[in-house]
Amino acid sequence: MTVTGRAATLPPAGLPGLDPALSRLVDVPGAGADSGTTRRWHVLDTGPALAARGVQPVGTIVAVHGNPTWSYLWRSLVAQSLDRADAGPAWRVVAVDQLEMGFSERTDVRRTLAQRIADLGALVEACGIPGPIVTIGHDWGGPVSLGWAVENRERLAAVIALNTAVHHPEDAPLPFALRVATARGVLAHGTTTTTAFLDTTLALADLDPAVRAAFRSPYATVARRGGIGGFVADIPATADDESTPALRRMSSGLRELTVPALLLRGPKDPVFGEGHLDDLAERLPHADVHRFEGAGHLIAEERPYAEAVLDWLAEKVEPGRDATGPAPTPPSTDADADTAARLWDALHARRDDDDTAVIDMSTARDGEPLRVSWRQLAARVEEIAAGLDAFGVRRGDRVSLLVPPGPTLTAALYACLRIGAVVVVADRGLGIRGLSRAVRGAVPDIVIGETAGLAAARALGWPGRRISAAALPAPTARALGVDTSLADLARAGRGRALPPAPPAEAEAAVLFTSGSTGPAKGVVYTHAQLVALRDALAAHFDVTADTGLVTGFAPFALLGPALGTRSATPDMDVSAPRTLTAAAVASAVRASDARIVFLSPAAVRNVVATADALGDEDRAALARVRTFLSTGAPVAVDLLRRAQALMPNAVAHTPYGMTECLLVADVTLPEIERAAETGDRGVCVGRPVGHGRVRISALDADGRATGTPDTVAGVSGEVVISAPHLKRGYFRLYLTDREARRDVGERWHRTGDVGHLDADGRLWIEGRMPHVIATAAGPVTPVGIEQDVESVPGVGRAAVVGVGPRGAQVVVAVVETAPGARRPGLASPDLTAAVRAATSQQLAAVLVVTTLPTDIRHNSKIDRTRVGEWAARVLAGEKP
């Protein structure tokens, strides 16, 4: 059935996912410009269905679509709310078709934002919806639903918004898509006369043809598309637009809302950018925010938003609450900041010390590496901090640092921390796409970078004012959009008083993960948690002022000043750890007289491979090292032995941690060798460090971690950790945060690693949770089998993966060979037999590849998911 008239009507039967029994027409007294009339609306309403079941709802979710969709957008929320109604607190859902839209009535009234808010209020009253009410809106349904919420806060239980905006800077142009749609001569043709606007919007998601047809069904004729054009014409782009006052009232009123709030966003949205989300989050600072990486404008069609919404309501909204919720927790006062320990304490204590603090081996002066004293570094930090303050950087502002490790980055980072700015660190090891996604997602207020980083920021449209690390010629600065340089800021800050130190519980940093197991995630640390990390490192490794560090591993390259000891960065490309040579390490050790060396596993591999280039002075310097650490990914025992042979008097450690908790456990090479005699499978990473704790959530038959976290020896499951220096959470990843805390509590973290504890309390890592193979006989973890396979002569690295449906997967080994395979595919019969003989695990197949794919940052973490997908295609008969 094609609907062509202007009257309200029920949707045609057979639309996928829509129960026609939930559709109804409602007569509503007109409001505002409609006063004195009666308008007929189409709504989806679960109220009658709940009543038929004898279920009393705890409240009502009022769902408001945007342009050019209709209530069909909320069909999964409608359906899932009913599916859950018998199992717990039930929410009634009323999803409206706004007037002029969907299957509601068409009129001749110009519907501004204020009018649409009044329309929604009239509908709520006509439907007799009592409090508590939760509003949810998408696109321009966001301002409409939030406008009603601001005006009816006494009945409000919570607010939810998907990809929307409540404010647009007056000096910024509209997004390109809206500039085109609102252009003179284009608006009517693109939105009403033709279906161009409708078609373009629906093309933003990969929709099933039947679903796309359902979205188009209310808009078959020009007469029925008038509302689409009306919505676009009403966009408040300037101060003079008719709806701007209503938008301002609503956006200002959001600051007074204290009810729970949830903001969900698909980042690939050409209309509503990260800045719009940032603005919303600033107005609702207590809101839970989740960015569905890879999703776009039609997030409700691309991600399980309904499940997220209902779970969130169950967690955050008390049944029956119809008053404003609790106010957000007030921040710590500045008085708290006066007595709290800070990451820069040691730097401040040595501010009159002329001894060396930082050595940059990649920068030479008069043929010698650049040395910066404690006095120079402390002064520079204070000058830049005061300069940033004068520049307008305030506590809580996010500052993206696109500067390689060295004195400049060290000074900029500690200056930001000192004034309470939140440093955003996403290194080049993420690759240009990953780095851009991370920086844009963090919505920095300031970007500090070298020329290459600033050029990328300009080309890729990263937000934030730009500061160059070095002074640039005026034409270059203008071309890159640079406002000032660190040198200029330092001059401006010289002699200027610093603002009060930030509270200990304030956010200090957003550190991005490597992206080796999915899109890189921003991990949020407070000042107190960074201090706890510093203290754990200092105590465990006995770091003193005279220790000295060589840091060839980027995450630890900035900790020297915090630990109060000199540090040296070797001459290397920090974005490619495998570029580090043995000679470069020896030179850094010799220059710094360091006793501790930090290296990533990929760096260790190349250091060992280039050892033949070492001279007698190099070897003598390395012999003075007493502690050698390699962290970030597993390190083979043989590689550790070869590395320690270069540092014969050092104890080799392989600390276990992750960006979320940089130091969890630690083990030495001698202990690894003793542990190997126990017969445990996996990689031994030792016992918890300091006040850290480790538990195991056991795997069930399907390979899921459902067990209560415990310390029972020999039980494989997800590794669950807690420590004073555990991160506070993820940046705008509420659902990820919730999963990480699932069934374990606020200050615990599900790592995503799978492993077990042995009888002596040591932790063994057996792989990652997504890589657990769910066979018919039960779950199988990959690392132990990979170790077996890698013992076969001629095998370099191995990846063990599952192929087939979960619960009936078979185990497949994929190997690199030495010499390398000429082409990928099935292994030779001899190699297959040798690999199968090396392990007790039954293998369905053995495949060879020229190179196993690894992450960029560590150059060592194998992407088993990608390998498994490839193996499945090969075994299905596709060409390798």
mmCIF file of N, CA and C in Angstrom, residues 256-335:
data_model
loop_
_atom_site.group_PDB
_atom_site.id
_atom_site.type_symbol
_atom_site.label_atom_id
_atom_site.label_comp_id
_atom_site.label_asym_id
_atom_site.label_seq_id
_atom_site.Cartn_x
_atom_site.Cartn_y
_atom_site.Cartn_z
ATOM 1 N N GLU A 256 21.477 22.484 33.823
ATOM 2 C CA GLU A 256 20.784 22.351 35.095
ATOM 3 C C GLU A 256 20.175 20.971 35.293
ATOM 4 N N LEU A 257 20.265 20.114 34.274
ATOM 5 C CA LEU A 257 19.742 18.753 34.415
ATOM 6 C C LEU A 257 20.729 17.905 35.210
ATOM 7 N N THR A 258 20.229 17.210 36.203
ATOM 8 C CA THR A 258 21.087 16.327 37.002
ATOM 9 C C THR A 258 20.648 14.874 36.927
ATOM 10 N N VAL A 259 19.625 14.597 36.122
ATOM 11 C CA VAL A 259 19.195 13.211 35.964
ATOM 12 C C VAL A 259 20.260 12.443 35.185
ATOM 13 N N PRO A 260 20.264 11.116 35.301
ATOM 14 C CA PRO A 260 21.217 10.337 34.500
ATOM 15 C C PRO A 260 21.072 10.656 33.017
ATOM 16 N N ALA A 261 22.200 10.645 32.323
ATOM 17 C CA ALA A 261 22.213 10.968 30.899
ATOM 18 C C ALA A 261 23.105 9.968 30.174
ATOM 19 N N LEU A 262 22.697 9.592 28.983
ATOM 20 C CA LEU A 262 23.465 8.660 28.153
ATOM 21 C C LEU A 262 23.569 9.253 26.755
ATOM 22 N N LEU A 263 24.801 9.356 26.262
ATOM 23 C CA LEU A 263 25.059 9.883 24.924
ATOM 24 C C LEU A 263 25.713 8.790 24.101
ATOM 25 N N LEU A 264 25.062 8.381 23.014
ATOM 26 C CA LEU A 264 25.581 7.344 22.129
ATOM 27 C C LEU A 264 25.892 7.972 20.776
ATOM 28 N N ARG A 265 27.031 7.583 20.213
ATOM 29 C CA ARG A 265 27.441 8.244 18.967
ATOM 30 C C ARG A 265 28.095 7.280 17.994
ATOM 31 N N GLY A 266 27.757 7.438 16.721
ATOM 32 C CA GLY A 266 28.485 6.806 15.637
ATOM 33 C C GLY A 266 29.430 7.838 15.051
ATOM 34 N N PRO A 267 30.749 7.645 15.160
ATOM 35 C CA PRO A 267 31.698 8.691 14.759
ATOM 36 C C PRO A 267 31.720 9.002 13.261
ATOM 37 N N LYS A 268 31.297 8.064 12.423
ATOM 38 C CA LYS A 268 31.360 8.292 10.968
ATOM 39 C C LYS A 268 30.102 9.029 10.510
ATOM 40 N N ASP A 269 29.913 10.209 11.055
ATOM 41 C CA ASP A 269 28.707 10.990 10.794
ATOM 42 C C ASP A 269 29.104 12.274 10.073
ATOM 43 N N PRO A 270 28.635 12.495 8.836
ATOM 44 C CA PRO A 270 29.009 13.709 8.118
ATOM 45 C C PRO A 270 28.265 14.950 8.580
ATOM 46 N N VAL A 271 27.274 14.781 9.455
ATOM 47 C CA VAL A 271 26.461 15.911 9.900
ATOM 48 C C VAL A 271 26.853 16.348 11.303
ATOM 49 N N PHE A 272 26.777 15.438 12.244
ATOM 50 C CA PHE A 272 27.082 15.770 13.635
ATOM 51 C C PHE A 272 28.476 15.257 13.975
ATOM 52 N N GLY A 273 29.403 16.179 14.171
ATOM 53 C CA GLY A 273 30.798 15.825 14.386
ATOM 54 C C GLY A 273 31.141 15.594 15.840
ATOM 55 N N GLU A 274 32.419 15.285 16.081
ATOM 56 C CA GLU A 274 32.896 15.059 17.443
ATOM 57 C C GLU A 274 32.724 16.316 18.292
ATOM 58 N N GLY A 275 32.833 17.488 17.656
ATOM 59 C CA GLY A 275 32.656 18.724 18.404
ATOM 60 C C GLY A 275 31.256 18.857 18.975
ATOM 61 N N HIS A 276 30.252 18.356 18.249
ATOM 62 C CA HIS A 276 28.881 18.404 18.767
ATOM 63 C C HIS A 276 28.732 17.502 19.983
ATOM 64 N N LEU A 277 29.352 16.318 19.926
ATOM 65 C CA LEU A 277 29.326 15.428 21.090
ATOM 66 C C LEU A 277 30.072 16.069 22.251
ATOM 67 N N ASP A 278 31.217 16.683 21.959
ATOM 68 C CA ASP A 278 32.006 17.327 23.007
ATOM 69 C C ASP A 278 31.193 18.420 23.695
ATOM 70 N N ASP A 279 30.455 19.174 22.909
ATOM 71 C CA ASP A 279 29.616 20.231 23.471
ATOM 72 C C ASP A 279 28.531 19.645 24.380
ATOM 73 N N LEU A 280 27.886 18.578 23.925
ATOM 74 C CA LEU A 280 26.857 17.934 24.744
ATOM 75 C C LEU A 280 27.440 17.401 26.046
ATOM 76 N N ALA A 281 28.608 16.756 25.950
ATOM 77 C CA ALA A 281 29.237 16.188 27.138
ATOM 78 C C ALA A 281 29.655 17.275 28.110
ATOM 79 N N GLU A 282 30.037 18.440 27.585
ATOM 80 C CA GLU A 282 30.409 19.554 28.464
ATOM 81 C C GLU A 282 29.186 20.108 29.182
ATOM 82 N N ARG A 283 28.033 20.106 28.523
ATOM 83 C CA ARG A 283 26.805 20.595 29.157
ATOM 84 C C ARG A 283 26.221 19.568 30.132
ATOM 85 N N LEU A 284 26.505 18.298 29.886
ATOM 86 C CA LEU A 284 26.037 17.224 30.772
ATOM 87 C C LEU A 284 27.269 16.462 31.267
ATOM 88 N N PRO A 285 28.070 17.070 32.148
ATOM 89 C CA PRO A 285 29.361 16.468 32.517
ATOM 90 C C PRO A 285 29.245 15.133 33.230
ATOM 91 N N HIS A 286 28.068 14.833 33.751
ATOM 92 C CA HIS A 286 27.879 13.556 34.436
ATOM 93 C C HIS A 286 27.395 12.467 33.489
ATOM 94 N N ALA A 287 27.224 12.791 32.215
ATOM 95 C CA ALA A 287 26.657 11.828 31.261
ATOM 96 C C ALA A 287 27.603 10.662 31.016
ATOM 97 N N ASP A 288 27.018 9.495 30.802
ATOM 98 C CA ASP A 288 27.773 8.348 30.304
ATOM 99 C C ASP A 288 27.793 8.459 28.778
ATOM 100 N N VAL A 289 28.985 8.271 28.204
ATOM 101 C CA VAL A 289 29.163 8.468 26.766
ATOM 102 C C VAL A 289 29.760 7.206 26.164
ATOM 103 N N HIS A 290 29.216 6.792 25.021
ATOM 104 C CA HIS A 290 29.833 5.672 24.309
ATOM 105 C C HIS A 290 29.856 5.964 22.820
ATOM 106 N N ARG A 291 31.062 5.845 22.253
ATOM 107 C CA ARG A 291 31.255 5.994 20.817
ATOM 108 C C ARG A 291 31.363 4.594 20.201
ATOM 109 N N PHE A 292 30.442 4.270 19.305
ATOM 110 C CA PHE A 292 30.480 2.985 18.599
ATOM 111 C C PHE A 292 31.404 3.140 17.394
ATOM 112 N N GLU A 293 32.670 2.784 17.562
ATOM 113 C CA GLU A 293 33.639 2.969 16.495
ATOM 114 C C GLU A 293 33.180 2.251 15.229
ATOM 115 N N GLY A 294 33.260 2.954 14.112
ATOM 116 C CA GLY A 294 32.871 2.384 12.825
ATOM 117 C C GLY A 294 31.430 2.650 12.449
ATOM 118 N N ALA A 295 30.603 3.062 13.405
ATOM 119 C CA ALA A 295 29.200 3.366 13.102
ATOM 120 C C ALA A 295 29.081 4.808 12.624
ATOM 121 N N GLY A 296 27.947 5.122 11.996
ATOM 122 C CA GLY A 296 27.747 6.454 11.457
ATOM 123 C C GLY A 296 26.482 7.109 11.959
ATOM 124 N N HIS A 297 25.900 7.948 11.116
ATOM 125 C CA HIS A 297 24.758 8.760 11.522
ATOM 126 C C HIS A 297 23.572 7.908 11.962
ATOM 127 N N LEU A 298 23.273 6.858 11.203
ATOM 128 C CA LEU A 298 22.130 6.001 11.552
ATOM 129 C C LEU A 298 22.581 4.913 12.519
ATOM 130 N N ILE A 299 23.077 5.331 13.658
ATOM 131 C CA ILE A 299 23.651 4.412 14.641
ATOM 132 C C ILE A 299 22.649 3.363 15.078
ATOM 133 N N ALA A 300 21.361 3.731 15.112
ATOM 134 C CA ALA A 300 20.337 2.777 15.553
ATOM 135 C C ALA A 300 20.188 1.617 14.584
ATOM 136 N N GLU A 301 20.656 1.783 13.342
ATOM 137 C CA GLU A 301 20.597 0.711 12.352
ATOM 138 C C GLU A 301 21.902 -0.085 12.289
ATOM 139 N N GLU A 302 22.926 0.377 12.962
ATOM 140 C CA GLU A 302 24.247 -0.227 12.814
ATOM 141 C C GLU A 302 24.771 -0.907 14.066
ATOM 142 N N ARG A 303 24.275 -0.537 15.228
ATOM 143 C CA ARG A 303 24.818 -1.066 16.471
ATOM 144 C C ARG A 303 23.672 -1.442 17.417
ATOM 145 N N PRO A 304 23.942 -2.313 18.410
ATOM 146 C CA PRO A 304 22.889 -2.760 19.339
ATOM 147 C C PRO A 304 22.566 -1.698 20.383
ATOM 148 N N TYR A 305 22.079 -0.551 19.921
ATOM 149 C CA TYR A 305 21.827 0.564 20.832
ATOM 150 C C TYR A 305 20.719 0.235 21.828
ATOM 151 N N ALA A 306 19.694 -0.521 21.388
ATOM 152 C CA ALA A 306 18.547 -0.792 22.260
ATOM 153 C C ALA A 306 18.971 -1.600 23.475
ATOM 154 N N GLU A 307 19.802 -2.598 23.246
ATOM 155 C CA GLU A 307 20.334 -3.382 24.364
ATOM 156 C C GLU A 307 21.116 -2.483 25.313
ATOM 157 N N ALA A 308 21.931 -1.585 24.740
ATOM 158 C CA ALA A 308 22.714 -0.670 25.575
ATOM 159 C C ALA A 308 21.808 0.240 26.392
ATOM 160 N N VAL A 309 20.756 0.757 25.767
ATOM 161 C CA VAL A 309 19.841 1.666 26.459
ATOM 162 C C VAL A 309 19.139 0.962 27.614
ATOM 163 N N LEU A 310 18.603 -0.222 27.368
ATOM 164 C CA LEU A 310 17.845 -0.924 28.410
ATOM 165 C C LEU A 310 18.757 -1.395 29.538
ATOM 166 N N ASP A 311 19.967 -1.846 29.208
ATOM 167 C CA ASP A 311 20.922 -2.216 30.259
ATOM 168 C C ASP A 311 21.285 -0.999 31.103
ATOM 169 N N TRP A 312 21.498 0.129 30.435
ATOM 170 C CA TRP A 312 21.854 1.359 31.143
ATOM 171 C C TRP A 312 20.731 1.801 32.067
ATOM 172 N N LEU A 313 19.497 1.734 31.595
ATOM 173 C CA LEU A 313 18.372 2.106 32.449
ATOM 174 C C LEU A 313 18.297 1.207 33.676
ATOM 175 N N ALA A 314 18.542 -0.088 33.474
ATOM 176 C CA ALA A 314 18.500 -1.018 34.598
ATOM 177 C C ALA A 314 19.581 -0.707 35.623
ATOM 178 N N GLU A 315 20.713 -0.188 35.141
ATOM 179 C CA GLU A 315 21.836 0.102 36.037
ATOM 180 C C GLU A 315 21.746 1.480 36.679
ATOM 181 N N LYS A 316 21.271 2.476 35.921
ATOM 182 C CA LYS A 316 21.397 3.862 36.354
ATOM 183 C C LYS A 316 20.115 4.525 36.818
ATOM 184 N N VAL A 317 18.964 3.987 36.434
ATOM 185 C CA VAL A 317 17.705 4.662 36.748
ATOM 186 C C VAL A 317 16.892 3.807 37.695
ATOM 187 N N GLU A 318 16.624 4.343 38.858
ATOM 188 C CA GLU A 318 15.849 3.611 39.859
ATOM 189 C C GLU A 318 14.385 3.545 39.423
ATOM 190 N N PRO A 319 13.768 2.369 39.446
ATOM 191 C CA PRO A 319 12.352 2.259 39.076
ATOM 192 C C PRO A 319 11.493 3.194 39.914
ATOM 193 N N GLY A 320 10.616 3.921 39.227
ATOM 194 C CA GLY A 320 9.686 4.790 39.936
ATOM 195 C C GLY A 320 10.205 6.178 40.204
ATOM 196 N N ARG A 321 11.482 6.456 39.904
ATOM 197 C CA ARG A 321 11.989 7.790 40.193
ATOM 198 C C ARG A 321 11.422 8.768 39.177
ATOM 199 N N ASP A 322 10.803 9.856 39.654
ATOM 200 C CA ASP A 322 10.256 10.845 38.741
ATOM 201 C C ASP A 322 10.697 12.250 39.107
ATOM 202 N N ALA A 323 11.714 12.334 39.936
ATOM 203 C CA ALA A 323 12.282 13.635 40.257
ATOM 204 C C ALA A 323 13.693 13.698 39.701
ATOM 205 N N THR A 324 14.266 14.865 39.781
ATOM 206 C CA THR A 324 15.632 14.989 39.282
ATOM 207 C C THR A 324 16.547 14.092 40.087
ATOM 208 N N GLY A 325 17.528 13.525 39.431
ATOM 209 C CA GLY A 325 18.459 12.596 40.054
ATOM 210 C C GLY A 325 19.475 13.300 40.901
ATOM 211 N N PRO A 326 20.408 12.529 41.430
ATOM 212 C CA PRO A 326 21.429 13.128 42.276
ATOM 213 C C PRO A 326 22.338 14.037 41.467
ATOM 214 N N ALA A 327 22.779 15.096 42.109
ATOM 215 C CA ALA A 327 23.713 15.995 41.437
ATOM 216 C C ALA A 327 25.023 15.280 41.195
ATOM 217 N N PRO A 328 25.729 15.670 40.155
ATOM 218 C CA PRO A 328 27.031 15.063 39.908
ATOM 219 C C PRO A 328 27.942 15.249 41.103
ATOM 220 N N THR A 329 28.838 14.292 41.314
ATOM 221 C CA THR A 329 29.774 14.381 42.426
ATOM 222 C C THR A 329 30.637 15.618 42.267
ATOM 223 N N PRO A 330 30.680 16.484 43.279
ATOM 224 C CA PRO A 330 31.483 17.701 43.134
ATOM 225 C C PRO A 330 32.955 17.366 43.043
ATOM 226 N N PRO A 331 33.693 18.129 42.254
ATOM 227 C CA PRO A 331 35.129 17.861 42.153
ATOM 228 C C PRO A 331 35.841 18.173 43.447
ATOM 229 N N SER A 332 37.018 17.601 43.591
ATOM 230 C CA SER A 332 37.834 17.905 44.757
ATOM 231 C C SER A 332 38.162 19.388 44.751
ATOM 232 N N THR A 333 38.384 19.936 45.925
ATOM 233 C CA THR A 333 38.705 21.354 46.019
ATOM 234 C C THR A 333 40.187 21.580 45.828
ATOM 235 N N ASP A 334 40.539 22.832 45.589
ATOM 236 C CA ASP A 334 41.947 23.153 45.431
ATOM 237 C C ASP A 334 42.723 22.897 46.716
ATOM 238 N N ALA A 335 42.019 22.929 47.849
ATOM 239 C CA ALA A 335 42.704 22.628 49.105
ATOM 240 C C ALA A 335 43.238 21.208 49.100
#
